[in-house]
Coordinates of C-alpha atoms in Angstrom, one line a residue:
M1 CA 0.0 0.0 0.0
T2 CA 1.1 3.6 -0.7
A3 CA 2.3 5.4 2.4
P4 CA -0.1 8.0 3.7
L5 CA 0.7 11.7 3.0
L6 CA 0.0 12.6 6.6
S7 CA -0.1 10.2 9.5
V8 CA -1.3 11.4 13.0
Q9 CA -0.5 8.8 15.7
D10 CA -1.7 8.8 19.4
L11 CA -2.1 12.6 19.5
M12 CA -2.5 14.0 23.0
V13 CA -2.8 17.6 24.1
R14 CA -2.6 19.0 27.6
I15 CA -3.3 22.6 28.5
G16 CA -2.7 23.0 32.2
P17 CA -4.8 20.5 34.2
L18 CA -7.0 19.8 31.0
R19 CA -6.5 17.0 28.5
P20 CA -8.8 18.2 25.6
I21 CA -7.3 15.5 23.3
S22 CA -6.6 12.1 24.8
C23 CA -5.9 9.9 21.8
I24 CA -6.5 10.9 18.2
G25 CA -5.0 9.3 15.2
F26 CA -5.7 9.0 11.4
D27 CA -4.0 8.9 8.1
V28 CA -4.6 11.1 5.0
A29 CA -3.9 9.6 1.6
A30 CA -2.7 11.6 -1.4
G31 CA -5.7 13.2 -3.2
E32 CA -8.2 12.3 -0.4
M33 CA -10.7 14.4 1.3
L34 CA -11.0 13.3 4.9
G35 CA -13.7 14.6 7.2
I36 CA -13.4 15.0 11.0
A37 CA -16.8 15.2 12.7
G38 CA -18.1 15.5 16.2
E39 CA -19.9 17.8 18.6
S40 CA -18.5 21.2 19.7
G41 CA -15.7 20.7 22.1
S42 CA -14.7 17.3 20.9
G43 CA -11.2 18.3 19.9
K44 CA -11.6 18.7 16.1
S45 CA -10.1 22.2 15.6
L46 CA -7.5 21.7 18.4
T47 CA -6.2 18.7 16.4
L48 CA -5.6 20.8 13.3
R49 CA -3.8 23.5 15.3
A50 CA -1.7 20.8 17.1
I51 CA -0.6 19.5 13.7
L52 CA 0.8 22.8 12.7
G53 CA 2.2 23.9 16.1
L54 CA -0.4 26.7 16.5
L55 CA -1.3 26.0 20.1
P56 CA -0.5 28.3 23.0
S57 CA 2.8 28.0 24.8
S58 CA 1.0 26.5 27.8
A59 CA 0.0 23.5 25.8
S60 CA 2.0 20.3 25.6
V61 CA 1.6 17.9 22.7
E62 CA 2.5 14.2 22.6
G63 CA 2.4 11.5 19.9
R64 CA 3.6 11.7 16.3
V65 CA 2.6 13.7 13.2
L66 CA 4.5 12.2 10.3
W67 CA 4.8 14.3 7.2
A68 CA 7.3 13.5 4.3
G69 CA 9.3 11.3 6.6
Q70 CA 9.6 13.7 9.4
D71 CA 7.7 14.2 12.7
L72 CA 6.3 17.7 12.8
L73 CA 6.2 17.6 16.6
Q74 CA 10.0 17.3 16.7
L75 CA 10.8 20.1 14.3
S76 CA 12.3 23.4 15.5
P77 CA 10.0 26.4 15.2
R78 CA 11.9 27.6 12.2
A79 CA 11.7 24.2 10.4
L80 CA 8.0 23.9 11.2
A81 CA 7.4 27.4 9.8
G82 CA 8.9 26.2 6.5
V83 CA 6.2 23.4 6.3
R84 CA 3.3 25.6 7.5
G85 CA 1.8 27.4 4.6
R86 CA 4.4 26.1 2.1
E87 CA 3.6 22.4 2.2
I88 CA 0.4 22.4 4.5
G89 CA -2.1 25.2 4.2
M90 CA -4.8 26.1 6.6
V91 CA -8.3 27.7 6.3
F92 CA -9.3 29.0 9.7
Q93 CA -12.9 28.9 11.1
E94 CA -13.6 32.7 11.3
P95 CA -12.1 34.6 8.3
M96 CA -13.1 38.0 9.8
M97 CA -10.9 37.0 12.9
A98 CA -8.1 35.4 10.8
L99 CA -7.7 38.2 8.2
N100 CA -6.0 41.4 9.3
P101 CA -8.8 44.0 9.3
V102 CA -6.4 46.9 8.5
L103 CA -4.5 45.4 5.6
P104 CA -5.8 45.1 2.0
I105 CA -6.6 41.5 0.9
G106 CA -4.0 41.7 -1.8
L107 CA -1.2 42.6 0.6
Q108 CA -2.2 39.7 2.8
I109 CA -1.8 37.3 -0.1
T110 CA 1.4 38.8 -1.4
E111 CA 2.9 38.5 2.1
S112 CA 2.4 34.8 1.9
L113 CA 3.8 34.7 -1.6
R114 CA 6.9 36.5 -0.5
A115 CA 7.4 34.3 2.6
H116 CA 7.0 31.0 0.8
L117 CA 7.8 31.6 -2.9
G118 CA 10.1 34.7 -2.8
L119 CA 7.7 36.6 -5.1
R120 CA 7.7 40.4 -4.9
G121 CA 6.3 43.5 -6.7
A122 CA 4.4 43.1 -9.9
A123 CA 4.9 39.3 -10.1
A124 CA 3.4 38.9 -6.6
R125 CA 0.4 41.1 -7.4
T126 CA -0.2 39.2 -10.7
R127 CA -0.1 35.9 -8.8
A128 CA -2.4 37.2 -6.1
A129 CA -5.0 38.2 -8.6
E130 CA -4.7 34.8 -10.3
L131 CA -5.4 33.2 -6.9
L132 CA -8.4 35.5 -6.2
D133 CA -9.8 34.7 -9.7
R134 CA -9.2 30.9 -9.1
V135 CA -11.3 30.9 -5.9
G136 CA -14.2 32.8 -7.7
I137 CA -13.7 36.5 -6.7
P138 CA -15.0 38.6 -9.5
A139 CA -12.8 41.5 -10.9
A140 CA -10.0 39.9 -9.0
R141 CA -7.3 42.5 -9.8
E142 CA -9.5 45.4 -8.8
R143 CA -10.3 43.7 -5.5
L144 CA -6.6 43.4 -4.4
G145 CA -7.0 46.7 -2.7
S146 CA -10.2 45.9 -0.9
F147 CA -10.3 45.4 2.9
P148 CA -11.8 42.4 4.6
H149 CA -14.8 44.4 5.8
E150 CA -15.6 45.2 2.1
F151 CA -16.0 41.5 1.3
S152 CA -19.1 39.4 2.1
G153 CA -18.7 36.4 4.4
G154 CA -18.4 34.1 1.4
M155 CA -15.9 36.3 -0.3
R156 CA -13.8 36.5 2.9
Q157 CA -13.8 32.7 3.1
R158 CA -12.7 32.6 -0.5
A159 CA -9.9 35.0 0.2
M160 CA -8.8 32.8 3.2
I161 CA -8.7 29.9 0.8
A162 CA -6.6 31.9 -1.7
I163 CA -4.1 32.8 1.0
A164 CA -3.9 29.1 2.1
L165 CA -3.3 28.0 -1.5
A166 CA -0.7 30.7 -2.3
A167 CA 2.2 28.3 -2.2
E168 CA 0.2 25.4 -3.7
P169 CA 0.4 23.0 -0.7
K170 CA 0.0 19.3 -0.9
L171 CA -2.4 19.3 2.0
L172 CA -5.1 21.8 3.0
L173 CA -6.5 21.7 6.5
A174 CA -10.0 23.4 6.5
D175 CA -11.5 24.2 9.9
E176 CA -15.2 24.6 9.6
P177 CA -15.0 26.5 6.4
T178 CA -18.7 27.0 6.0
T179 CA -19.5 28.2 9.5
A180 CA -21.9 31.2 9.6
L181 CA -22.6 31.1 5.9
D182 CA -26.0 30.7 4.4
V183 CA -26.8 27.4 2.6
T184 CA -26.2 28.6 -0.9
I185 CA -22.8 30.1 -0.1
Q186 CA -21.9 26.9 1.9
D187 CA -22.6 24.8 -1.2
Q188 CA -20.4 27.1 -3.3
I189 CA -17.4 26.9 -0.9
L190 CA -17.7 23.1 -0.7
K191 CA -17.8 22.8 -4.4
L192 CA -14.8 25.1 -4.6
L193 CA -12.8 22.9 -2.2
L194 CA -13.6 19.8 -4.3
R195 CA -12.7 21.5 -7.5
L196 CA -9.4 22.8 -6.1
R197 CA -8.7 19.3 -4.7
D198 CA -9.0 17.8 -8.2
E199 CA -7.2 20.6 -10.0
L200 CA -4.2 20.8 -7.7
A201 CA -4.0 17.0 -6.8
M202 CA -4.3 18.2 -3.2
S203 CA -5.5 16.4 -0.1
V204 CA -8.0 18.1 2.2
V205 CA -8.8 17.5 5.9
L206 CA -12.3 19.0 6.5
V207 CA -13.3 19.7 10.1
T208 CA -17.1 20.1 10.6
H209 CA -19.9 19.3 13.0
D210 CA -22.3 18.9 10.0
L211 CA -22.5 15.3 8.8
G212 CA -24.4 16.4 5.8
V213 CA -21.3 18.2 4.6
I214 CA -19.2 15.1 5.3
A215 CA -21.7 13.0 3.2
E216 CA -21.5 15.5 0.3
T217 CA -17.8 15.9 0.1
C218 CA -15.6 13.4 1.9
D219 CA -14.1 10.0 1.0
R220 CA -13.6 8.9 4.6
V221 CA -14.7 10.2 8.0
V222 CA -13.2 10.2 11.5
I223 CA -15.7 10.5 14.3
V224 CA -14.3 12.2 17.5
Y225 CA -15.8 12.6 20.9
A226 CA -14.2 13.9 24.2
G227 CA -10.8 14.0 22.5
R228 CA -10.8 10.5 21.2
V229 CA -11.4 8.8 17.9
Q230 CA -14.6 6.7 18.3
E231 CA -14.9 5.4 14.7
S232 CA -13.4 5.9 11.3
G233 CA -13.8 4.5 7.8
P234 CA -15.4 5.2 4.4
V235 CA -18.2 7.7 4.6
A236 CA -20.8 5.6 2.7
E237 CA -20.2 2.5 4.9
I238 CA -20.2 4.4 8.2
F239 CA -23.4 6.3 7.3
A240 CA -25.1 3.1 6.2
R241 CA -23.8 0.9 9.1
P242 CA -22.5 2.9 12.0
A243 CA -20.3 0.7 14.3
H244 CA -20.3 3.1 17.3
A245 CA -23.3 4.2 19.4
Y246 CA -22.1 7.9 19.2
T247 CA -22.1 7.8 15.4
E248 CA -25.5 6.2 15.4
G249 CA -26.8 8.9 17.7
L250 CA -25.4 11.7 15.5
L251 CA -27.1 10.1 12.4
R252 CA -30.4 9.8 14.2
S253 CA -30.4 13.4 15.1
L254 CA -30.3 14.4 11.5
P255 CA -33.5 15.2 9.5
D256 CA -34.2 12.8 6.6
P257 CA -35.5 14.7 3.6
R258 CA -37.3 11.5 2.4
R259 CA -39.6 11.3 5.5
A260 CA -42.3 13.9 6.2
R261 CA -43.1 14.9 9.7
Q262 CA -40.1 13.0 11.0
R263 CA -39.3 13.2 14.8
L264 CA -35.7 13.8 15.5
V265 CA -34.0 11.8 18.2
P266 CA -31.5 14.0 20.0
I267 CA -28.5 12.6 22.0
A268 CA -29.4 12.9 25.7
G269 CA -27.1 14.7 28.0
S270 CA -24.0 16.8 27.3
P271 CA -20.3 15.9 26.4
P272 CA -18.2 15.3 29.6
D273 CA -16.2 18.0 31.4
P274 CA -12.6 17.6 30.2
T275 CA -11.6 17.9 33.9
E276 CA -13.8 15.0 34.9
L277 CA -13.7 12.3 32.2
P278 CA -15.4 9.1 33.0
A279 CA -13.3 6.0 33.7
G280 CA -14.6 4.0 30.8
C281 CA -16.0 4.9 27.4
P282 CA -16.4 8.7 27.4
F283 CA -19.8 8.3 25.6
A284 CA -21.1 5.6 28.0
P285 CA -23.0 8.1 30.4
R286 CA -25.1 9.3 27.4
C287 CA -25.3 5.9 25.6
P288 CA -28.6 4.0 25.5
A289 CA -26.7 0.8 24.6
A290 CA -24.1 1.0 27.4
I291 CA -23.4 -2.1 29.4
P292 CA -21.4 -2.3 32.6
A293 CA -18.2 -3.1 30.8
C294 CA -18.5 0.2 28.9
L295 CA -18.2 2.1 32.3
A296 CA -15.1 0.2 33.5
T297 CA -12.5 0.7 30.8
V298 CA -11.9 2.8 27.7
P299 CA -12.6 0.5 24.7
P300 CA -9.7 0.4 22.3
L301 CA -10.1 1.0 18.6
A302 CA -10.6 -2.4 16.9
P303 CA -11.4 -3.5 13.3
A304 CA -15.1 -3.2 12.5
G305 CA -14.9 -4.2 8.9
P306 CA -12.6 -3.6 5.9
R307 CA -10.8 -0.3 6.3
R308 CA -12.9 0.5 9.4
V309 CA -12.2 0.8 13.1
S310 CA -14.6 1.4 16.1
A311 CA -14.0 1.9 19.8
C312 CA -17.4 0.5 20.7
L313 CA -17.8 -2.8 22.7
R314 CA -21.1 -3.4 20.9
A315 CA -19.9 -2.5 17.4
G316 CA -20.9 -5.9 15.9
E317 CA -24.4 -5.6 17.3
L318 CA -24.8 -2.2 15.9
T319 CA -23.7 -3.0 12.4
A320 CA -25.9 -6.1 12.3
R321 CA -28.9 -4.0 13.5
A322 CA -28.3 -1.5 10.8
L323 CA -28.1 -4.2 8.2
A324 CA -31.4 -5.8 9.2
P325 CA -34.3 -5.1 7.0
A326 CA -36.8 -2.5 8.2

């Protein structure tokens, strides 16, 4: 098998007394779009920031993040800065917060071009206009002088994508790129990411709490809860036959457009306090299928089918039930 482009192994993050990420791991193949899904506070965005060394100095990170034969967690700040942006780009969750409000969009793009490709002057401005045009900003050259507040939410997100793609990275980390956008603009941004993935032969890791977005765009999905991977595998298989009670709960809470007057089934309770994680499966206190063993020890990730893993003691029962005729 071809080696993965990125391999995150046993990632753990501590911030003071908190351990918001306990054990997260996944691989990203070349040209793949991988989704990371879960409720707010599950550790999705923190994982992306840990990969690129963007956590506060108070945080400590353990595990391995393998990229091009090197562990990013072991690189010096200078060496990691050479990877960040140049080889791995990132689109942040809130473009209005990530973009500098007092600098024109064009200058923010050319700064990246200068830092990673050494482009300056007219060459940098020409390339910046090409990038804005590529992500669908009309009258791209004229908009180089615009400030972030002069762009709509969708245009700001496109500008963020242009900055992230300035050095044509091999991997793009997209943190909730459709947050706070209306449905039409969300669809445009997702289609843009898919098109760019194909045109640039680029891999994408897409973080979202929206399973509908995962279903539309991703090849594989990693389900995370309380800082741990609960299940991962091909999107179509997991959505059809979830092998973890948490995944099943997420799917049952989604509306089905094929069913009129459908009653949604929310997941009872709330995610655990990161300072008081349960001794066993972190989802067990909310799980209607929990058994005593679930409360005693944290279930390990185990095979749940071809290319699938699950950390649920009742994975076999869940998949069998999902496969049973209605």
